[in-house]
mmCIF file of C-alpha atoms in Angstrom:
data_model
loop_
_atom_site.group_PDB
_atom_site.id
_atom_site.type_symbol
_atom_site.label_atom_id
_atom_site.label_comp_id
_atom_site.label_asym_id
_atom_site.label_seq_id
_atom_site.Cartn_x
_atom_site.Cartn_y
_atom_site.Cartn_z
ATOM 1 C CA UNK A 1 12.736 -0.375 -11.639
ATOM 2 C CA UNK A 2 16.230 -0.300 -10.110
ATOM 3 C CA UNK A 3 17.831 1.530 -12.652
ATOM 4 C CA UNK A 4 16.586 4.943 -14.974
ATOM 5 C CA UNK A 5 15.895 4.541 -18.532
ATOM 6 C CA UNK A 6 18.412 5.005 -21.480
ATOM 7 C CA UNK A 7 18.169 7.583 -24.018
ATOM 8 C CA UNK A 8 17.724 4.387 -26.315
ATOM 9 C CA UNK A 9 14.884 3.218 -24.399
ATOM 10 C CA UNK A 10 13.263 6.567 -23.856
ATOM 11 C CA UNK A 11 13.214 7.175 -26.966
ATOM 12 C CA UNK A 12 11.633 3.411 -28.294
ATOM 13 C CA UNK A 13 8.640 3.741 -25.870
ATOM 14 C CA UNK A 14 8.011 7.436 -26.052
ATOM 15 C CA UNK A 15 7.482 6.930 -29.656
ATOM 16 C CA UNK A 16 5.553 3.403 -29.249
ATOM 17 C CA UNK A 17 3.253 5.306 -26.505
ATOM 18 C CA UNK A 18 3.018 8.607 -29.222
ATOM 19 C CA UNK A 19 2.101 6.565 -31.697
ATOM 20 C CA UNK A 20 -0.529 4.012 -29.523
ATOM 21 C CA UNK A 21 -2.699 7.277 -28.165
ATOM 22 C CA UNK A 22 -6.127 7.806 -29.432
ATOM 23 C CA UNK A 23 -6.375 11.831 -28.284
ATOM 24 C CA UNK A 24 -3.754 13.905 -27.291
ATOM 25 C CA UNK A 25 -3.482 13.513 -23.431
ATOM 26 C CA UNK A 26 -3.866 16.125 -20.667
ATOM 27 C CA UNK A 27 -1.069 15.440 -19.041
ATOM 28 C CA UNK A 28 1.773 12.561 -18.354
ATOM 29 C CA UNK A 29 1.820 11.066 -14.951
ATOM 30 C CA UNK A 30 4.914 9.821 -13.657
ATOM 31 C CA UNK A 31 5.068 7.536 -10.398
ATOM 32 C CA UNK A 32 8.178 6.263 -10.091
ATOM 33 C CA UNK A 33 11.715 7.513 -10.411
ATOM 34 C CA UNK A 34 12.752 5.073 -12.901
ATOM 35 C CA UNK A 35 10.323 6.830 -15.229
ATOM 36 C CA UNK A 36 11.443 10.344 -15.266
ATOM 37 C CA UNK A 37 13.080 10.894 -18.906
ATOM 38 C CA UNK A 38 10.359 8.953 -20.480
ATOM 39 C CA UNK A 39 8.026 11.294 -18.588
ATOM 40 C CA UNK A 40 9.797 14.406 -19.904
ATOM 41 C CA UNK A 41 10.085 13.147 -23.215
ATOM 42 C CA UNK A 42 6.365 12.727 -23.347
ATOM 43 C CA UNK A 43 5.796 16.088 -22.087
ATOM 44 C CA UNK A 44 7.725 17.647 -24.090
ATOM 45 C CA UNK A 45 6.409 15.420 -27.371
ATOM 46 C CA UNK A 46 2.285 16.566 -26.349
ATOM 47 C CA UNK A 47 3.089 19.977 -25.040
ATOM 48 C CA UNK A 48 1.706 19.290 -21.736
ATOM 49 C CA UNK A 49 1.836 19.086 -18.004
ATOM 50 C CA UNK A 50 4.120 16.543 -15.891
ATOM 51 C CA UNK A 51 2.899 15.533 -13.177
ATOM 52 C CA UNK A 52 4.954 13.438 -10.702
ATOM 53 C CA UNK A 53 3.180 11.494 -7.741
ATOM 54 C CA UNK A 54 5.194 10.554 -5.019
ATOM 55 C CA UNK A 55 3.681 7.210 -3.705
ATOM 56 C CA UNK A 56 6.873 6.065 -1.481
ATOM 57 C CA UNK A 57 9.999 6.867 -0.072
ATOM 58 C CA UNK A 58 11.996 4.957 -3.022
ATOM 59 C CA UNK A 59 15.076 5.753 -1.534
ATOM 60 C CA UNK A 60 13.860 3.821 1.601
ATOM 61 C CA UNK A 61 13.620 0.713 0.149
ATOM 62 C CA UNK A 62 16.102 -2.355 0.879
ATOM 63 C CA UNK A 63 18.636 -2.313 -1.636
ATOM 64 C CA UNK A 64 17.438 1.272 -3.656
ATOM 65 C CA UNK A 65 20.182 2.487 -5.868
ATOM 66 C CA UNK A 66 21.215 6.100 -5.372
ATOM 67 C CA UNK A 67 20.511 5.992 -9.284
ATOM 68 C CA UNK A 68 16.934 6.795 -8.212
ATOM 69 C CA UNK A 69 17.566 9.582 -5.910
ATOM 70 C CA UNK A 70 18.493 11.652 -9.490
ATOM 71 C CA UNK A 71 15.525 10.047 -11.212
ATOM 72 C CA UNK A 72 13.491 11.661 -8.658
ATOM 73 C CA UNK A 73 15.334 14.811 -8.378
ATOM 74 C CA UNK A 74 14.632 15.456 -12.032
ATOM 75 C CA UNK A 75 11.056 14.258 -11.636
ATOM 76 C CA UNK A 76 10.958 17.091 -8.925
ATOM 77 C CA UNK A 77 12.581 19.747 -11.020
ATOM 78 C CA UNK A 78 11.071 19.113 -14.362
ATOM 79 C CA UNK A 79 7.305 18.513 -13.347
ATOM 80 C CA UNK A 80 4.533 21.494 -13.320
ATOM 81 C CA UNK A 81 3.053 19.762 -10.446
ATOM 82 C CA UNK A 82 4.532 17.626 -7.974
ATOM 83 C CA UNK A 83 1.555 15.661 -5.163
ATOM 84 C CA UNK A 84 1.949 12.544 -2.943
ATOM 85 C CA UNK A 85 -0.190 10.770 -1.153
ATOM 86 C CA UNK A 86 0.457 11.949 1.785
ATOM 87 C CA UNK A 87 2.155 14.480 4.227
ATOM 88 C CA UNK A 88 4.969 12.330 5.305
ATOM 89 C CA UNK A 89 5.953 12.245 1.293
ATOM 90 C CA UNK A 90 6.477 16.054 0.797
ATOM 91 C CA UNK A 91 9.512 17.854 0.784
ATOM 92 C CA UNK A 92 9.817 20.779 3.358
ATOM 93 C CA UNK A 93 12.364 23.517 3.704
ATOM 94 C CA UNK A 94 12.262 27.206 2.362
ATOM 95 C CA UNK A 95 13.846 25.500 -0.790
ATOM 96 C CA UNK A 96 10.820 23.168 -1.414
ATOM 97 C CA UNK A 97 8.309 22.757 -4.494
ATOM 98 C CA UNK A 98 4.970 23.329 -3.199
ATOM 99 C CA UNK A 99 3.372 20.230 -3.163
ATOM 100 C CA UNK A 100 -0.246 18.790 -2.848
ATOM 101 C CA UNK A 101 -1.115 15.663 -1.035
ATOM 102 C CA UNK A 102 -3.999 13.802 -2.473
ATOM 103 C CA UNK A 103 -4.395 11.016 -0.354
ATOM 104 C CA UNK A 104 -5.620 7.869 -1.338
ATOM 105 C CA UNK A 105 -9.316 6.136 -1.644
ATOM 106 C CA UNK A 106 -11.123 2.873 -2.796
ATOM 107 C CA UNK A 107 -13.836 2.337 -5.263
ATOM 108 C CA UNK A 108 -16.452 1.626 -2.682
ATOM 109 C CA UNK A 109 -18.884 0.101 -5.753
ATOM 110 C CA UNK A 110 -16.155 -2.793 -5.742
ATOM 111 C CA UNK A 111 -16.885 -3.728 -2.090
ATOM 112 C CA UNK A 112 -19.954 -2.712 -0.624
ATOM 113 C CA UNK A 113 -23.251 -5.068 -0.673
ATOM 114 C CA UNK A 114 -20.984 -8.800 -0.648
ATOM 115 C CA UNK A 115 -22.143 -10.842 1.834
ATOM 116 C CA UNK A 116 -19.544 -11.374 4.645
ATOM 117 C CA UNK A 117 -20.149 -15.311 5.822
ATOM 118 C CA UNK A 118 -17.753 -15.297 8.485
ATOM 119 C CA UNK A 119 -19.513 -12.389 10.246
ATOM 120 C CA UNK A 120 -20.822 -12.953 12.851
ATOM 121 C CA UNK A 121 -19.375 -16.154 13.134
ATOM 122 C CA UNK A 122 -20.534 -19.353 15.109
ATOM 123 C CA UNK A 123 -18.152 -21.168 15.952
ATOM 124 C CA UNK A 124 -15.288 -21.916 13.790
ATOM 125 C CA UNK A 125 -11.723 -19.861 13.340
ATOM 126 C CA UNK A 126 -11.949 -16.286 13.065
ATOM 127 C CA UNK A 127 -9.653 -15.248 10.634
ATOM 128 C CA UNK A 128 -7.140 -12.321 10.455
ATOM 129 C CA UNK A 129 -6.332 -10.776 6.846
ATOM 130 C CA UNK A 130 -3.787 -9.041 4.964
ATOM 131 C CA UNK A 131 -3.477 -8.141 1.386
ATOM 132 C CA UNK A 132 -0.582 -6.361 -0.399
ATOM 133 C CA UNK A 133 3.203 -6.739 -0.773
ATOM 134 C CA UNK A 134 5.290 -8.918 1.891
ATOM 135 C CA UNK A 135 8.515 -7.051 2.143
ATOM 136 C CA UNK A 136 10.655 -6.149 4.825
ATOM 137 C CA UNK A 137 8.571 -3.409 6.340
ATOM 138 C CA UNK A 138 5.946 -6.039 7.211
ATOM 139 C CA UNK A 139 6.156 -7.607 11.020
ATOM 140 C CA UNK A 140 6.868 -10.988 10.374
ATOM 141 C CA UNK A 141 7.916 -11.335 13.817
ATOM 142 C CA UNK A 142 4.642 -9.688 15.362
ATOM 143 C CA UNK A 143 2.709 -11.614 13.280
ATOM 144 C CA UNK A 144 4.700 -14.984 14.298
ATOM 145 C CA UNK A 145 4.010 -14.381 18.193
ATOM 146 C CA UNK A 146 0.227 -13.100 17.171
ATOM 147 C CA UNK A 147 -0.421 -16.694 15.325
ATOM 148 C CA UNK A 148 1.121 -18.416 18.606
ATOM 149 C CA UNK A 149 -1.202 -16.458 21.092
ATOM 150 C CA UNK A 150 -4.174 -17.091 19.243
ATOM 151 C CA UNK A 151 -4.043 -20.411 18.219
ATOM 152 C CA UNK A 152 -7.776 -20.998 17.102
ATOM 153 C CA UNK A 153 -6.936 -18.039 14.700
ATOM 154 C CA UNK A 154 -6.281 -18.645 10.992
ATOM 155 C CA UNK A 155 -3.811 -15.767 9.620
ATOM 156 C CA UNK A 156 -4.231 -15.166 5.535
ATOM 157 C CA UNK A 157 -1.722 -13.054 3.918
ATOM 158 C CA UNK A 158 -2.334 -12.881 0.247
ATOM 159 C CA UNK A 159 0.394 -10.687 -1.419
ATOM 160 C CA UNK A 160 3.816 -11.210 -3.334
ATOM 161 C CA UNK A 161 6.704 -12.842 -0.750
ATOM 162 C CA UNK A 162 9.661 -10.739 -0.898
ATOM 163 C CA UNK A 163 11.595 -11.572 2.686
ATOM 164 C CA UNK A 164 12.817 -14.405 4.307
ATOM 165 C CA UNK A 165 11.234 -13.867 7.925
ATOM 166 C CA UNK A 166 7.670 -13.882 5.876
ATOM 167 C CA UNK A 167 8.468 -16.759 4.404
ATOM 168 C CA UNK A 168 8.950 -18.199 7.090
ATOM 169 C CA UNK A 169 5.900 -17.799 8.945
ATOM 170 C CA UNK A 170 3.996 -20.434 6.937
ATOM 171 C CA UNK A 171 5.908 -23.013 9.143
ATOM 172 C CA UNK A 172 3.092 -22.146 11.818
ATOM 173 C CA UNK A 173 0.191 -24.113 11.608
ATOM 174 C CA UNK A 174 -2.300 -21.404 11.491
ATOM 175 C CA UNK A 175 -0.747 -19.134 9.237
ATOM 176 C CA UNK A 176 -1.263 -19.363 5.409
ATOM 177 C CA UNK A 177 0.478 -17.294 2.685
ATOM 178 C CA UNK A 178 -1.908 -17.189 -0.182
ATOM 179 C CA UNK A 179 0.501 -15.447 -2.551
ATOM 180 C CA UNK A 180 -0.562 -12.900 -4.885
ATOM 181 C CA UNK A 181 -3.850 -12.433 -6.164
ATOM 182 C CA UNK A 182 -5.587 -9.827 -8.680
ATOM 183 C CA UNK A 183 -7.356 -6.793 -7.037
ATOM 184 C CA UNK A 184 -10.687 -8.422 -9.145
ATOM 185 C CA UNK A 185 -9.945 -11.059 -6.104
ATOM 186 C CA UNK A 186 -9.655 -8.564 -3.378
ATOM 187 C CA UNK A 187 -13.059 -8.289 -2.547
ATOM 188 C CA UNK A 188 -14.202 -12.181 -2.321
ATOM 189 C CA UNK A 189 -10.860 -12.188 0.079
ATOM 190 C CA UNK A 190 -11.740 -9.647 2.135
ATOM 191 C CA UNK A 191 -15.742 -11.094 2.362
ATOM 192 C CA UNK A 192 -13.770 -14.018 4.424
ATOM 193 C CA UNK A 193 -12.003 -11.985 7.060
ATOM 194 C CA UNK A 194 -13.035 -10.705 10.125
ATOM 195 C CA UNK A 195 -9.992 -8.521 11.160
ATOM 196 C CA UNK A 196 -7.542 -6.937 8.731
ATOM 197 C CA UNK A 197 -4.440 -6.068 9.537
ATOM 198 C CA UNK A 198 -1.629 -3.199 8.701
ATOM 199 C CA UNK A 199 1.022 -5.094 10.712
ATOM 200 C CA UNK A 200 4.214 -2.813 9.627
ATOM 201 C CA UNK A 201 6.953 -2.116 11.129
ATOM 202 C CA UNK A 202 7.923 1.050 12.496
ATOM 203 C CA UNK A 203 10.605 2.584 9.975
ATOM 204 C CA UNK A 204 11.028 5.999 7.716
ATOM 205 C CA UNK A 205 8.788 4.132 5.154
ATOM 206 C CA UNK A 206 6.487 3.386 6.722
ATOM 207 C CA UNK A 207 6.005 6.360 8.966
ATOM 208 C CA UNK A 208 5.056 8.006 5.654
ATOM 209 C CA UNK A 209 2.719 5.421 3.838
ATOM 210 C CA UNK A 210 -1.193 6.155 3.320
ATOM 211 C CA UNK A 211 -2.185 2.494 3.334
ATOM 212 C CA UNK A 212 -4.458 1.846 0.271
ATOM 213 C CA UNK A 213 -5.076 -1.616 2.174
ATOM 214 C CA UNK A 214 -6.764 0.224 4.865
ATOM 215 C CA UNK A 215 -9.248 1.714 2.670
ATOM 216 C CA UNK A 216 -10.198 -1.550 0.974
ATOM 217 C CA UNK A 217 -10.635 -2.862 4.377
ATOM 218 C CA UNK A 218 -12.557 -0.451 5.641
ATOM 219 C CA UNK A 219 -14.890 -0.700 2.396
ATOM 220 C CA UNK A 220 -15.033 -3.710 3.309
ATOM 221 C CA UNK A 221 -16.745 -3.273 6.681
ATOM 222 C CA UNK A 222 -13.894 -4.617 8.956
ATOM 223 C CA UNK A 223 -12.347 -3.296 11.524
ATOM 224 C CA UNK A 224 -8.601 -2.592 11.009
ATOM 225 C CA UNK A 225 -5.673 -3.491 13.113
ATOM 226 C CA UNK A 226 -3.063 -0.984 12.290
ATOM 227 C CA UNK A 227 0.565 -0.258 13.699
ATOM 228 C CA UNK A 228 0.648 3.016 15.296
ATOM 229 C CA UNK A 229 2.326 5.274 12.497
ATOM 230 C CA UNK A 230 1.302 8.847 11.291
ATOM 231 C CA UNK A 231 -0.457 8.381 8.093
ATOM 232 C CA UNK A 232 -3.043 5.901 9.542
ATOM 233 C CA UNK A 233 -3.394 8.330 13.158
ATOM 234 C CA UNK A 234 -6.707 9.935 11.697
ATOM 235 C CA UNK A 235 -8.694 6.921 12.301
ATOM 236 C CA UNK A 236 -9.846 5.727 15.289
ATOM 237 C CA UNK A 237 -11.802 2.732 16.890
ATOM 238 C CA UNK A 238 -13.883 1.389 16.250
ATOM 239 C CA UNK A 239 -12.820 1.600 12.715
ATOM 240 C CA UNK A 240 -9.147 0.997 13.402
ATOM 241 C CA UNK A 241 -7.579 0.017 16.626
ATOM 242 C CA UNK A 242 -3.663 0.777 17.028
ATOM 243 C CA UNK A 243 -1.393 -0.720 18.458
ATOM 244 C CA UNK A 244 2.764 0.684 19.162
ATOM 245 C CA UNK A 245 4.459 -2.450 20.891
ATOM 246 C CA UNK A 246 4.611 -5.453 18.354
ATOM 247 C CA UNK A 247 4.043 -7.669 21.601
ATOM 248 C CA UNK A 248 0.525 -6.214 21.431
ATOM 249 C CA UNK A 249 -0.663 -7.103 17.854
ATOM 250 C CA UNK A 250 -2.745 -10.479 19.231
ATOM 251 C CA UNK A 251 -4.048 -8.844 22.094
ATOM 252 C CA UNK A 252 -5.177 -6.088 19.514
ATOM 253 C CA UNK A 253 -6.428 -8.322 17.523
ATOM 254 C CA UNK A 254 -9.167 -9.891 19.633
ATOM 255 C CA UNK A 255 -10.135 -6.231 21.027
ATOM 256 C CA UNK A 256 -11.265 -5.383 17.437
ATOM 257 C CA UNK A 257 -12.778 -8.770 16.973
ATOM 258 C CA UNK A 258 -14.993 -8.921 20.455
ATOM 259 C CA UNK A 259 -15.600 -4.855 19.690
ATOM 260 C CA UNK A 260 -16.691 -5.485 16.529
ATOM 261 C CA UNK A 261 -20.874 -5.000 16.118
ATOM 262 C CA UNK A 262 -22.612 -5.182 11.963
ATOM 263 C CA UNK A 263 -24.049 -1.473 12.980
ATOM 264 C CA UNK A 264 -20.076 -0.223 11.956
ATOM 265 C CA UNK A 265 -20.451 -1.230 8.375
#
């Protein structure tokens, strides 16, 4: 996803994907950068729509080629209708496409009515939960001095490792990386937290995200410790509790925990 398709390549999968269809599709939705001349090839091949949906700031990721600034550029050009997922993702200026934020959601049917056996709990370790990707834009470091203030705390993080400093964290006692698991696993994780947690840092990424995590938690009847950032500033406690200094993720933690009552869910 680094790089933008050939010609060669367009070509071979436009015509696999032509070829694979049962009905002639409504439109082609394109995500990701990387995608845009098999998404205009498609287009063009059906007669219909393009539709790109900006889900990140690609060009904010570590290591992001400036190949996929003119992936994107095209998307932006070429598509009838360009949305993200939220505000922080749209272009402004006098110049600028209009665009049309559809923010994200859950499929409540997956998560309501499961029994949650940690809650309330009697004695044992609460636990603190995360699901999704482990990159840099997750606070290793506010999570590392979290796990040491709360010692009788058990930290899960179930998502794919990509940094070092997350790595690193399982060296604390009460902190365990699960690694990546199916969203049909989601749920059953989720059923065995009591707090979960959108511990990001605070960078142009981020500032733009509508956390899909924080849905699924909130389906999930927890309450949600958040980082203070602008696309998760609409909820309040006690559904989500923010915090802005890193130093106060713990004590954030056991507010939402001691706050939290089964009338919420």
């Amino acid at each position: 996803y680094r790089s933008i398709l050939t010609g060669e390549q367009t070509s071979h999968l436009a015509g696999l994907l032509a070829r694979g269809l049962r009905r002639q599709p409504d439109f082609i939705l394109a995500q990701l950068p990387f995608w845009a001349p098999l998404g205009i090839d498609l287009a063009r091949r059906f007669q219909v729509p393009l539709v790109y949906d900006r889900i990140d700031r690609h060009d904010e990721f570590p290591g992001a080629p400036e190949l996929l600034d003119e992936g994107e550029a095209l998307l932006i050009a070429r598509a009838a209708y360009v949305v993200a997922s939220s505000s922080g993702l749209c272009d402004t200026g006098p110049a600028a496409r209009p665009w049309r934020v559809i923010p994200n959601g859950v499929v409540l049917e997956d998560f309501l009515g499961r029994e949650h056996p940690h809650r309330p709990r009697k004695g044992g370790a609460p636990v603190a939960g995360y699901v999704g990707a482990l990159g840099p834009w997750f606070d290793a470091g506010a999570i590392a001095r979290a796990a040491r203030e709360l010692p009788a705390w058990t930290f899960r993080l179930a998502g794919r490792v990509e940094d070092d400093d997350v790595r690193a964290l399982a060296r604390l006692s009460n902190v365990t990386l699960v690694g990546e698991i199916p969203y049909a696993s989601v749920p059953d994780f989720l059923s065995r937290v009591d707090v979960g947690l959108v511990p990001f840092k605070d960078t142009a990424l981020t500032r733009a995200v509508d956390a899909v995590k924080l849905y699924e938690y909130l389906a999930a009847g927890l309450p949600v410790v958040a980082r203070e950032l602008p696309g998760l500033m609409r909820w309040t406690a006690p559904a989500v509790y923010h915090y802005v200094d890193p130093d106060a993720l713990g004590e954030t933690i056991r507010r939402a925990h001691d706050d939290d009552n089964p009338s919420y869910a």
